[in-house]
Amino acid sequence: MNPKDIRSVVVTDCGSTTTKALLIEKVDGVFRQTARGDAPTTVEEPHLDITVGVQAAIRNIEAMCGRPLLDDSGELIRPFQAGKGVDIYLSTSSAGGGLQIAVAGVVRKLSTKAAERAALGAGAIVSQIIACDDDMPLHAQIEALRSARPDMMLIAGGTDGGAFFPVVEIAEILAAAAPRTRLGKGFQLPVIFAGNKEAAASVREALPSDTPVFVEDNVMGTVDTENLSPARERVHRLFLEHVMKQAPGFANLAALTDTPVMPTPSAAADMLSLCYEARRENTLLVDIGGATTDVFSMVEGVLTRTVSANLGMSYSAARVLIEAGVERIKRGLPFEVDDDRLTNLVMNKTVRPTTIPDSVEELLLEQGLAREALRLALMHHRLFAGDVRATSGMDAFRRAGGSNGFSVMGIDRIIGSGGVISHAPSPAHAVMLLLDGFLPEGITRLVRDVVFMMPHLGLLSRVHKEAALSVFDRDCIEELGVVVAPSGQARWGKPCLRYRVMETGRPVQEGTLLMGEIHRVTLAPGSEARLVLMPSRGFDVGAGKAETLEKMIPGAPLGIIFDGRGRPLVRPPKAIGRQAVRGWFDTLGIPVHTEAAR
Amino acid sequence: MREQGISSGLVAAPSIRIRRIRRLPVVGETRVKMGDWVDANVTVASASLPGKLHPVAASMQLGVSPCELQGALRVKEEEAVTKGQVLAEIHRFFGLSKAEVVSPVDGTVLSISPITGQMVIAEADTRMDLPAYLPGTVVAADADGTVEIEAVVSLIQGVFGVGGECCGRLIQVDAWPENEADFRGMNGAETILFSKTPLTYGVMTAMKRHHIAGAVSGSVSGGDLMRFAGRTLNPACTGNEGIGLCIVLTEGFGRLPMAERTFDLLSRISGQSVSVNGATQVRAGVIRPEIIGPPVGDISENDPVVVSRSLAVGDGVRIVRGSLFGKFGRIQSIPAAIQTIGSGAKSLVYEVDILSEGQWTIPRANVEPSDGG
């Protein structure tokens, strides 16, 4: 269909937990999101068909907008005519689960570690590691590999022109072990080889002839450099294809859509690229879903994407608890909670992933988990947004920023997306999640995707860019507030920043931010102010240490949030720990009473 | 307006026709044929599980190239060897010096690589016999060890389980056995216990010590379970933990009471042989733990199996989250508009009249269809 003729579109995103449908229509000459509907994703018995949830979500849209979109047999009415149906239907998907990868290399701390990092950076769970120099006997490692039943293998080892025989031996062992995948017979275990390029042909020969083998650049071509991107991208591509196509009913969905079904993260990345084209702002986008957390950064025109397949708010909730630990989660809460209570809540959420918190206490506990998922996801993203360089010596590595180094100081805007952020009860809740999860530095605008539609719009942009941007500006994003966070540390209670907020027609607001404090200054949406920042010695807000910075900033519901908790974070003294956290919640206006509402 | 929401409840059916696929982890041999009746403990398929592999860097150990190794070999591929047997040897200095490579285990020479000079010795295969798991009729049987069995059974699904499969006699206990005296008279390996009372670390440890095959409860504390398992568990995917006890939870984690309906059904099959599988997978390809027993009553096509259905005013529901977990109620109204719930967030809700608790506003996501208790 000619984009000029499009008047009405339904776009769905089939997530791990929820299928979300949007109705986008031309209203008074501009495209707006006019209705939306959710339903549980139906990849489970008895339905085992993703399109059942799609249909339910679209039925909910019908109920909202009061006009028929599906006919009596449940088919989408196309084209839009006489107030019924839509012109086109598009869908993204990330339903189906995560990727488990086994990694093998020659030296545990070198090539194997590099391969592990490549796999993690692509968002996989590393289910088994095999190394020739591991303490565990090789036969035990092989047995563990057989039990692990990975979805793919990544083999590394040998610098280019270096070790040859050990690398081929690994392939021979793999061939002998013949590990089976989770997906059972009929699905061959793909093998990615990213080791000594001179061994590639022999590795291929050592593996069974029906094994899909992908040869990528060596993750460690020389002993002092790593090149993870090619292997990581291959893992990532296979991951997306694997996740998508294993969702029950995927073929049915593909038959319904007017364009190919797109992986959710790819669609979100497309929208981010489109936004950068329009505004030239360095942006960090996070999409925290039920099974995965995706982080995208668009910095100076370079897009980097990491998918943390083991961090999420429903299926992966328990993994967040395991990785972060109970103590870290409790540390960020404004009230005391029993370890068991927290553990049970998270594990119950994992086994009943579609339930939602219906009390303040449970909400804040889940948001505490979300903060840790964000923190860990950003850690993964930081690790892989740039290259890692070794100093001399076999076991010492030093991370070098270089032209690809990643720093939150350079980020102008953070967009939060995903149910726990988008559906947080208030802008203040969403701010606290992004603030604690990402610890922005300098001056950063916090924004959320209120109806979780970045993936939808990214997909729509492939068909109609103008429509996607129109809906993004008018209906998608909600400005939350501007965070000013000086980087640096000092003793608790010491000054770290003086500030002045000058809004036309209003008295100047001034203040001194002490270490450990959060201040909030009102600056209403639609207004703007000149901000003057004077960091204390040792602190930097973006212009250099102790250098004054002036900037015009827009208003938002939470106004300006001055975060003086230090970067890196300075923990409050033990005696006032919980009280300090409670104070931050109070400053942002987040209720923390724990009485359940009727 | 009739709600079109889909709620994925768990099954608790006194009499239902089911099919289960029994599949070997490797290609094997099917022992039954279509139409055969099988008991739960009958072997339906068998396979040889490959023995452990022991790589031997023969070339490297002898200090010769892979080509030179060929002349030093004393065994060939597919030859049986014993532990300590010479696999390859070379003589140097006119026979004055000898270097040899010996087999680390009893096994078979699986491969000798001409590229790397590596040998792989495989221990003997172990035989695996796959039981039917449930009594029923074979309705499909592949040649390579995949069998499908159909039966009319009573079926109770749990929300979480660990520990794989077990079969045995289902016995109700009011309090979990923990002391020696409590276990007197129990044939542990053929006993599966169930109780309304939540499990604890001490109880699980005692049952494992007395080789009880399985335990079915409403709940257990997550911390206790991980302490018992000896490691962190991801509840999203279980089944091969090897923790010495098959556990099925019907409600979840904490101190959650078993649903009356579930307990009632278990009570009706108490004393009889059941099959239990604790494997759980929450993601796509969802697997829920289950207890399968003899059918109770006649199968009915209209049997109200609680799987999923549209909900309407008057329908029964069970609350599965929050302070009202486990309570049963009836839907009084279904507001079309999104409401603000206790957390401050907005959600579609049901107004539910909960027995002895009055009327409550419950997020639609937090209920499961139920016919009572």
Coordinates of N, CA and C in Angstrom, one line a residue, chain A residues 16 36 38 40 42-48 52-53 56 59-60 63-64 95-100 125 138-140 142-143 146-147 149 164-166 168-170 172-173 176-178 180 182 185 202 205-206 246-248 290-292 309-310 315-316 318-319 321-322 340 343-360 362-363 366 423-426 429 593 595-598, chain B residues 1 3-10 23-27 50-55 57 66 110-111 113-118 120 123 142 144 146 157 159-160 220-226 232-237 240 250-256 280-286 288 307-308 318 320-323 325 336 338 341-348 357-366 368:
Chain A
S16 N 7.5 -11.4 25.9 CA 7.6 -12.7 26.6 C 6.3 -12.9 27.5
R36 N -5.2 1.5 22.6 CA -4.3 0.4 22.8 C -4.9 -0.7 23.7
D38 N -3.9 -4.7 25.7 CA -3.0 -5.7 26.1 C -3.7 -7.0 26.3
P40 N -2.3 -11.3 27.7 CA -1.2 -12.2 28.0 C -0.7 -12.8 26.7
T42 N 0.3 -15.7 24.4 CA -0.3 -17.1 24.5 C 0.7 -18.1 23.9
V43 N 1.9 -18.2 24.5 CA 2.8 -19.3 24.0 C 2.7 -20.5 24.8
E44 N 1.8 -20.5 25.8 CA 1.6 -21.6 26.8 C 0.4 -22.4 26.4
E45 N 0.3 -23.6 27.0 CA -0.9 -24.4 26.8 C -2.1 -23.7 27.4
P46 N -3.3 -23.9 27.0 CA -3.6 -24.8 25.9 C -3.5 -24.2 24.5
H47 N -3.2 -22.9 24.4 CA -3.3 -22.2 23.1 C -2.1 -22.5 22.2
L48 N -0.8 -22.4 22.8 CA 0.4 -22.6 22.0 C 0.3 -21.9 20.7
V52 N -3.3 -16.0 19.2 CA -4.5 -16.0 20.1 C -4.4 -14.7 21.0
G53 N -3.2 -14.5 21.6 CA -3.0 -13.3 22.4 C -3.1 -12.0 21.5
A56 N -6.7 -11.3 21.1 CA -7.3 -10.8 22.4 C -6.9 -9.3 22.6
R59 N -8.9 -7.2 20.3 CA -10.3 -7.1 20.8 C -10.4 -6.1 21.9
N60 N -9.4 -6.0 22.7 CA -9.4 -5.0 23.8 C -9.3 -3.6 23.2
A63 N -12.8 -2.7 22.1 CA -13.6 -2.2 23.3 C -13.3 -0.8 23.7
M64 N -12.0 -0.4 23.5 CA -11.6 0.9 23.9 C -12.1 2.0 22.9
A95 N 8.8 -13.0 22.0 CA 8.3 -14.1 22.8 C 9.2 -15.3 22.5
G96 N 9.4 -16.2 23.5 CA 10.0 -17.4 23.2 C 11.2 -17.8 24.1
G97 N 11.7 -16.9 24.9 CA 12.8 -17.3 25.8 C 14.1 -16.9 25.3
G98 N 15.1 -17.1 26.2 CA 16.5 -16.7 25.9 C 17.4 -17.7 25.3
L99 N 18.6 -17.3 25.1 CA 19.6 -18.1 24.4 C 20.6 -18.6 25.4
Q100 N 20.9 -19.9 25.3 CA 21.9 -20.5 26.2 C 23.1 -21.0 25.3
I125 N 23.0 -16.5 27.9 CA 23.4 -17.1 29.2 C 24.4 -18.1 28.8
L138 N 38.8 -32.9 31.6 CA 38.1 -32.6 30.4 C 36.9 -33.5 30.2
H139 N 37.0 -34.8 30.7 CA 35.8 -35.7 30.6 C 34.6 -35.1 31.4
A140 N 34.9 -34.5 32.5 CA 33.9 -33.9 33.3 C 33.3 -32.7 32.7
I142 N 33.1 -32.3 29.5 CA 32.3 -32.8 28.4 C 30.9 -33.3 28.9
E143 N 30.9 -34.0 30.0 CA 29.6 -34.5 30.6 C 28.7 -33.3 30.9
R146 N 27.2 -32.0 27.8 CA 26.1 -32.8 27.4 C 24.8 -32.5 28.2
S147 N 25.0 -32.3 29.5 CA 23.8 -32.0 30.3 C 23.3 -30.6 30.0
R149 N 23.0 -28.8 27.4 CA 22.1 -28.8 26.2 C 22.0 -27.3 25.7
F164 N 47.3 -23.9 17.2 CA 46.5 -24.6 16.1 C 45.9 -25.9 16.6
F165 N 46.8 -26.8 17.1 CA 46.3 -28.1 17.4 C 45.3 -28.1 18.6
P166 N 45.5 -27.3 19.7 CA 44.6 -27.3 20.8 C 43.2 -26.9 20.3
V168 N 41.8 -27.2 17.3 CA 41.2 -28.3 16.5 C 40.8 -29.4 17.4
E169 N 41.6 -29.7 18.5 CA 41.2 -30.7 19.5 C 39.9 -30.4 20.1
I170 N 39.7 -29.1 20.4 CA 38.4 -28.8 21.0 C 37.2 -29.2 20.1
E172 N 37.3 -31.5 17.9 CA 37.2 -33.0 17.8 C 36.4 -33.5 19.1
I173 N 36.7 -32.9 20.2 CA 36.0 -33.3 21.4 C 34.5 -33.0 21.3
A176 N 32.9 -35.5 19.2 CA 32.7 -36.8 20.0 C 31.6 -36.7 21.0
A177 N 31.5 -35.5 21.7 CA 30.5 -35.3 22.7 C 29.1 -35.3 22.1
A178 N 29.0 -34.8 20.9 CA 27.7 -34.7 20.2 C 26.6 -34.1 21.2
R180 N 23.3 -32.4 22.5 CA 22.0 -32.1 21.9 C 21.5 -30.7 22.5
R182 N 18.4 -27.9 23.5 CA 17.1 -27.9 24.2 C 16.0 -28.2 23.2
K185 N 15.6 -33.1 18.6 CA 16.1 -33.5 17.3 C 15.5 -32.6 16.2
S202 N 40.3 -26.7 9.4 CA 40.4 -27.9 10.2 C 39.3 -28.1 11.2
E205 N 36.4 -29.2 9.4 CA 36.5 -30.6 9.0 C 36.3 -31.6 10.2
A206 N 36.7 -31.1 11.4 CA 36.6 -32.0 12.6 C 35.1 -32.1 13.0
Q246 N 11.0 -19.7 17.6 CA 10.6 -20.8 18.4 C 9.3 -20.5 19.1
A247 N 8.8 -19.3 19.0 CA 7.5 -19.0 19.7 C 6.4 -19.8 19.0
P248 N 5.6 -20.5 19.7 CA 4.6 -21.3 19.1 C 3.6 -20.4 18.3
G290 N 10.0 -8.8 30.3 CA 9.7 -9.9 31.2 C 10.9 -10.9 31.2
A291 N 11.5 -11.1 30.1 CA 12.6 -12.1 30.0 C 14.0 -11.4 29.8
T292 N 14.0 -10.3 29.1 CA 15.3 -9.7 28.8 C 15.3 -8.2 29.1
A309 N 20.0 -11.3 28.2 CA 18.9 -12.3 28.1 C 18.5 -12.9 29.5
N310 N 19.3 -12.7 30.5 CA 19.0 -13.3 31.8 C 18.5 -12.2 32.8
Y315 N 9.9 -13.8 33.8 CA 10.6 -15.0 33.6 C 12.0 -15.0 34.2
S316 N 12.6 -13.9 34.1 CA 14.0 -13.7 34.5 C 14.2 -13.1 35.9
A318 N 14.0 -14.2 38.9 CA 14.8 -14.9 39.8 C 16.3 -14.8 39.5
R319 N 16.6 -14.7 38.2 CA 18.0 -14.6 37.8 C 18.5 -13.2 38.2
L321 N 17.6 -11.6 40.9 CA 17.8 -11.8 42.3 C 19.1 -12.5 42.6
I322 N 19.3 -13.6 41.8 CA 20.6 -14.4 42.0 C 21.8 -13.6 41.6
D340 N 13.5 -13.5 53.3 CA 12.6 -14.6 52.8 C 11.4 -13.9 52.1
T343 N 12.7 -12.9 48.7 CA 13.0 -14.0 47.8 C 11.7 -14.7 47.4
N344 N 10.8 -14.8 48.3 CA 9.5 -15.5 47.9 C 8.7 -14.6 46.9
L345 N 8.7 -13.3 47.1 CA 8.0 -12.5 46.1 C 8.6 -12.6 44.7
V346 N 9.9 -12.6 44.7 CA 10.6 -12.7 43.3 C 10.3 -14.1 42.7
M347 N 10.4 -15.1 43.5 CA 10.2 -16.5 42.9 C 8.8 -16.7 42.5
N348 N 7.9 -16.1 43.3 CA 6.5 -16.2 42.9 C 6.2 -15.5 41.6
K349 N 6.9 -14.3 41.5 CA 6.7 -13.6 40.2 C 7.2 -14.4 39.0
T350 N 8.3 -15.1 39.2 CA 8.9 -15.9 38.2 C 7.9 -17.0 37.7
V351 N 7.3 -17.6 38.7 CA 6.4 -18.8 38.3 C 5.0 -18.3 37.9
R352 N 4.6 -17.1 38.3 CA 3.4 -16.5 37.8 C 3.7 -15.1 37.2
P353 N 4.3 -15.1 36.1 CA 4.9 -13.9 35.5 C 3.9 -12.8 35.1
T354 N 2.6 -13.2 34.9 CA 1.7 -12.1 34.5 C 1.0 -11.4 35.6
T355 N 1.3 -11.8 36.9 CA 0.6 -11.0 38.0 C 1.3 -9.7 38.2
I356 N 0.6 -8.8 38.8 CA 1.2 -7.4 39.1 C 1.1 -7.1 40.5
P357 N 1.9 -6.2 41.0 CA 1.8 -5.8 42.5 C 0.6 -5.0 42.7
D358 N -0.1 -5.2 43.7 CA -1.3 -4.4 44.0 C -1.2 -3.7 45.4
S359 N 0.0 -3.6 45.9 CA 0.1 -2.8 47.1 C 1.4 -2.0 46.9
V360 N 1.5 -0.9 47.7 CA 2.7 -0.1 47.6 C 4.0 -0.9 48.0
E362 N 4.6 -4.1 47.7 CA 5.0 -5.0 46.6 C 5.5 -4.3 45.4
L363 N 4.9 -3.1 45.1 CA 5.4 -2.3 44.0 C 6.8 -1.9 44.2
E366 N 9.2 -4.8 43.8 CA 9.5 -5.1 42.4 C 10.3 -4.0 41.7
H423 N 4.6 1.7 33.1 CA 3.3 1.6 33.8 C 3.6 2.0 35.3
A424 N 4.7 2.5 35.6 CA 4.9 3.0 37.0 C 3.8 4.0 37.3
P425 N 3.3 4.0 38.6 CA 2.2 4.8 38.9 C 2.4 6.3 38.7
S426 N 3.6 6.8 38.8 CA 3.8 8.2 38.7 C 5.2 8.5 38.0
H429 N 8.1 7.6 40.3 CA 8.6 6.2 40.4 C 9.6 5.9 39.2
H593 N 4.2 4.3 52.3 CA 3.4 3.6 53.3 C 3.0 2.3 52.8
E595 N 0.4 0.2 53.8 CA -0.9 -0.3 54.1 C -1.6 -0.7 52.8
A596 N -2.1 -1.9 52.7 CA -2.7 -2.3 51.4 C -4.0 -1.6 51.2
A597 N -4.3 -1.1 50.0 CA -5.5 -0.4 49.8 C -6.6 -1.4 49.4
R598 N -7.8 -1.1 49.8 CA -9.0 -1.9 49.5 C -9.5 -1.7 48.1
Chain B
M1 N -21.1 -6.8 29.5 CA -20.2 -7.2 28.4 C -19.4 -8.4 28.9
E3 N -16.3 -10.4 29.4 CA -14.8 -10.2 29.4 C -14.1 -11.1 28.4
Q4 N -13.2 -10.6 27.6 CA -12.5 -11.4 26.7 C -11.1 -11.7 27.1
G5 N -10.8 -11.5 28.4 CA -9.5 -11.8 28.8 C -9.2 -13.3 28.9
I6 N -7.9 -13.6 28.8 CA -7.5 -15.0 28.9 C -6.7 -15.2 30.1
S7 N -7.1 -16.2 30.9 CA -6.5 -16.4 32.2 C -5.9 -17.8 32.2
S8 N -4.6 -17.9 32.4 CA -4.0 -19.3 32.2 C -4.0 -19.9 33.6
G9 N -5.0 -20.6 34.0 CA -5.1 -21.3 35.2 C -4.4 -22.6 35.1
L10 N -4.2 -23.3 36.2 CA -3.6 -24.6 36.3 C -4.7 -25.6 36.3
R23 N 10.4 -39.6 25.6 CA 11.4 -39.4 24.6 C 12.8 -39.6 25.2
L24 N 13.6 -40.4 24.5 CA 14.9 -40.7 25.0 C 15.8 -39.4 24.8
P25 N 16.8 -39.2 25.6 CA 17.7 -38.1 25.3 C 18.7 -38.3 24.1
V26 N 18.8 -39.6 23.7 CA 19.6 -39.9 22.5 C 18.7 -40.9 21.7
V27 N 19.2 -41.1 20.4 CA 18.4 -42.1 19.6 C 18.6 -43.5 20.2
P50 N 26.0 -42.6 25.8 CA 27.5 -42.6 25.5 C 28.3 -42.5 26.8
G51 N 29.3 -43.3 26.9 CA 30.2 -43.2 28.1 C 31.0 -41.9 28.1
K52 N 31.6 -41.7 29.2 CA 32.4 -40.5 29.4 C 33.6 -40.5 28.4
L53 N 34.0 -39.4 27.9 CA 35.1 -39.3 27.0 C 36.3 -38.8 27.7
H54 N 37.4 -39.4 27.3 CA 38.7 -39.0 27.9 C 39.7 -38.7 26.8
P55 N 39.9 -37.4 26.5 CA 40.9 -37.1 25.5 C 42.3 -37.4 25.9
A57 N 46.2 -36.6 24.8 CA 47.1 -35.8 23.8 C 48.3 -36.7 23.5
P66 N 51.7 -35.6 14.6 CA 50.5 -36.5 14.3 C 50.8 -37.6 13.3
L110 N 37.8 -44.3 20.6 CA 36.7 -43.7 19.8 C 37.3 -43.0 18.5
S111 N 38.4 -42.3 18.7 CA 39.0 -41.7 17.5 C 40.5 -41.4 17.7
S113 N 43.1 -38.7 15.9 CA 43.0 -37.6 14.9 C 44.3 -37.6 14.2
P114 N 44.3 -37.6 12.8 CA 45.5 -37.4 12.0 C 45.9 -36.0 12.0
I115 N 45.0 -35.1 12.4 CA 45.4 -33.6 12.4 C 46.1 -33.2 13.6
T116 N 45.6 -33.6 14.8 CA 46.1 -33.2 16.0 C 46.9 -34.2 16.8
G117 N 46.8 -35.5 16.4 CA 47.4 -36.6 17.2 C 46.7 -36.8 18.5
Q118 N 45.5 -36.3 18.6 CA 44.7 -36.5 19.9 C 43.9 -37.8 19.7
V120 N 40.8 -40.1 21.6 CA 39.7 -40.0 22.5 C 39.3 -41.4 22.9
E123 N 34.5 -44.3 27.7 CA 34.1 -45.4 28.6 C 32.9 -46.1 28.1
D142 N 7.7 -44.2 17.6 CA 8.7 -44.1 16.5 C 9.7 -45.2 16.8
D144 N 12.9 -44.8 16.9 CA 14.1 -44.4 17.5 C 13.9 -44.0 19.0
T146 N 10.9 -42.8 20.7 CA 9.9 -41.8 21.1 C 8.5 -42.5 21.1
Q157 N -2.0 -30.1 38.3 CA -0.8 -29.3 38.0 C -0.3 -28.5 39.1
V159 N 2.5 -25.3 40.4 CA 3.0 -24.1 39.8 C 4.5 -24.1 39.7
F160 N 5.1 -25.0 40.5 CA 6.6 -25.1 40.5 C 7.0 -26.5 41.0
V220 N 6.6 -23.6 49.9 CA 7.8 -23.7 50.7 C 8.5 -22.3 50.6
S221 N 9.3 -22.0 51.6 CA 10.0 -20.7 51.5 C 11.2 -20.9 50.5
G222 N 11.3 -19.9 49.6 CA 12.4 -20.0 48.6 C 13.7 -20.2 49.2
G223 N 14.0 -19.5 50.3 CA 15.3 -19.6 50.9 C 15.5 -21.1 51.4
D224 N 14.5 -21.7 52.0 CA 14.6 -23.0 52.5 C 14.9 -24.0 51.4
L225 N 14.2 -23.8 50.3 CA 14.4 -24.7 49.1 C 15.8 -24.6 48.6
M226 N 16.3 -23.4 48.4 CA 17.6 -23.3 47.9 C 18.7 -23.8 48.9
T232 N 21.7 -22.0 44.4 CA 20.6 -21.2 43.9 C 19.8 -21.9 42.8
L233 N 18.5 -21.7 42.8 CA 17.7 -22.4 41.8 C 17.0 -21.3 41.0
N234 N 16.9 -21.4 39.7 CA 16.1 -20.5 38.9 C 14.8 -21.2 38.7
P235 N 13.7 -20.6 39.3 CA 12.4 -21.3 39.2 C 11.9 -21.3 37.8
A236 N 12.5 -20.6 36.8 CA 12.0 -20.5 35.5 C 12.3 -21.8 34.7
C237 N 13.2 -22.6 35.2 CA 13.5 -23.9 34.5 C 14.2 -24.9 35.4
N240 N 16.4 -31.2 36.5 CA 17.5 -32.2 36.5 C 18.4 -31.9 37.7
T250 N 2.0 -26.6 44.8 CA 0.7 -26.2 44.0 C 0.4 -24.7 44.0
E251 N 1.0 -24.0 45.0 CA 0.7 -22.6 45.1 C 1.9 -21.7 44.8
G252 N 3.0 -21.9 45.4 CA 4.2 -21.1 45.2 C 5.1 -21.0 46.3
F253 N 5.7 -19.9 46.6 CA 6.7 -19.7 47.6 C 6.2 -18.9 48.8
G254 N 6.6 -19.3 50.0 CA 6.1 -18.6 51.2 C 5.4 -19.6 52.0
R255 N 4.3 -19.1 52.7 CA 3.5 -19.9 53.5 C 2.1 -19.8 52.9
L256 N 1.9 -20.3 51.7 CA 0.6 -20.2 51.0 C -0.2 -21.5 51.2
T280 N 9.8 -28.1 35.6 CA 9.1 -26.8 35.4 C 9.8 -26.0 34.4
Q281 N 9.1 -25.4 33.5 CA 9.7 -24.5 32.5 C 8.6 -23.4 32.3
V282 N 9.0 -22.2 32.7 CA 8.0 -21.1 32.7 C 7.9 -20.4 31.3
R283 N 9.0 -20.5 30.6 CA 9.0 -19.8 29.3 C 8.3 -20.6 28.2
A284 N 8.4 -20.2 27.0 CA 7.7 -20.8 25.8 C 8.1 -22.3 25.8
G285 N 7.0 -23.1 25.5 CA 7.2 -24.5 25.7 C 6.9 -24.8 27.2
V286 N 5.9 -24.1 27.7 CA 5.8 -24.1 29.2 C 5.5 -25.6 29.7
R288 N 4.5 -27.5 33.3 CA 4.2 -27.3 34.7 C 4.4 -28.7 35.4
V307 N -8.5 -24.5 32.9 CA -7.4 -24.2 32.1 C -7.4 -22.8 31.8
S308 N -8.3 -22.4 30.9 CA -8.4 -21.0 30.7 C -9.8 -20.7 30.0
R318 N -9.9 -17.3 41.8 CA -9.0 -17.5 42.9 C -8.0 -16.4 42.8
V320 N -4.3 -14.9 43.1 CA -3.0 -15.6 43.1 C -1.9 -14.6 43.4
R321 N -2.2 -13.5 44.0 CA -1.1 -12.6 44.4 C -1.6 -11.7 45.5
G322 N -0.6 -11.3 46.3 CA -0.9 -10.3 47.4 C -1.4 -10.9 48.6
S323 N -2.0 -10.1 49.5 CA -2.4 -10.5 50.8 C -3.6 -11.4 50.8
F325 N -3.9 -13.9 48.7 CA -3.5 -15.1 47.9 C -4.3 -16.3 48.4
A336 N -15.2 -1.6 32.7 CA -14.5 -1.5 31.4 C -13.3 -0.5 31.5
I338 N -10.0 1.5 33.0 CA -8.9 1.2 33.9 C -9.1 1.9 35.2
I341 N -5.2 0.9 41.3 CA -5.2 -0.2 42.3 C -4.3 0.2 43.5
G342 N -4.2 -0.7 44.4 CA -3.5 -0.4 45.7 C -2.1 0.1 45.6
S343 N -1.4 -0.3 44.5 CA 0.0 0.2 44.4 C 0.0 1.6 43.8
G344 N -1.1 2.1 43.4 CA -1.1 3.4 42.7 C -1.1 3.3 41.2
A345 N -0.8 2.1 40.7 CA -0.7 1.9 39.3 C -2.2 1.8 38.7
K346 N -2.3 1.8 37.4 CA -3.6 1.6 36.8 C -3.7 0.3 36.1
S347 N -4.9 -0.3 36.2 CA -5.0 -1.7 35.7 C -6.5 -1.9 35.4
L348 N -6.8 -2.9 34.5 CA -8.1 -3.4 34.4 C -8.4 -4.3 35.6
E357 N -14.6 -12.0 53.3 CA -13.7 -10.8 53.2 C -14.4 -9.6 52.6
G358 N -15.6 -9.8 52.0 CA -16.3 -8.7 51.4 C -15.8 -8.5 50.0
Q359 N -16.1 -7.3 49.5 CA -15.9 -7.0 48.1 C -14.5 -6.3 47.9
W360 N -13.8 -6.8 47.0 CA -12.4 -6.2 46.7 C -12.3 -5.9 45.2
T361 N -11.4 -4.9 45.0 CA -11.0 -4.6 43.6 C -9.7 -5.3 43.3
I362 N -9.7 -6.2 42.4 CA -8.5 -7.1 42.1 C -8.1 -6.9 40.7
P363 N -6.8 -6.7 40.4 CA -6.3 -6.6 39.1 C -6.6 -7.9 38.3
R364 N -7.1 -7.8 37.1 CA -7.4 -9.0 36.3 C -6.3 -9.9 36.2
A365 N -5.0 -9.4 36.2 CA -3.9 -10.3 36.0 C -3.6 -11.1 37.3
N366 N -4.3 -10.8 38.4 CA -4.0 -11.5 39.6 C -5.1 -12.5 40.0
E368 N -7.1 -16.4 38.8 CA -7.2 -17.5 38.0 C -8.7 -18.0 38.1

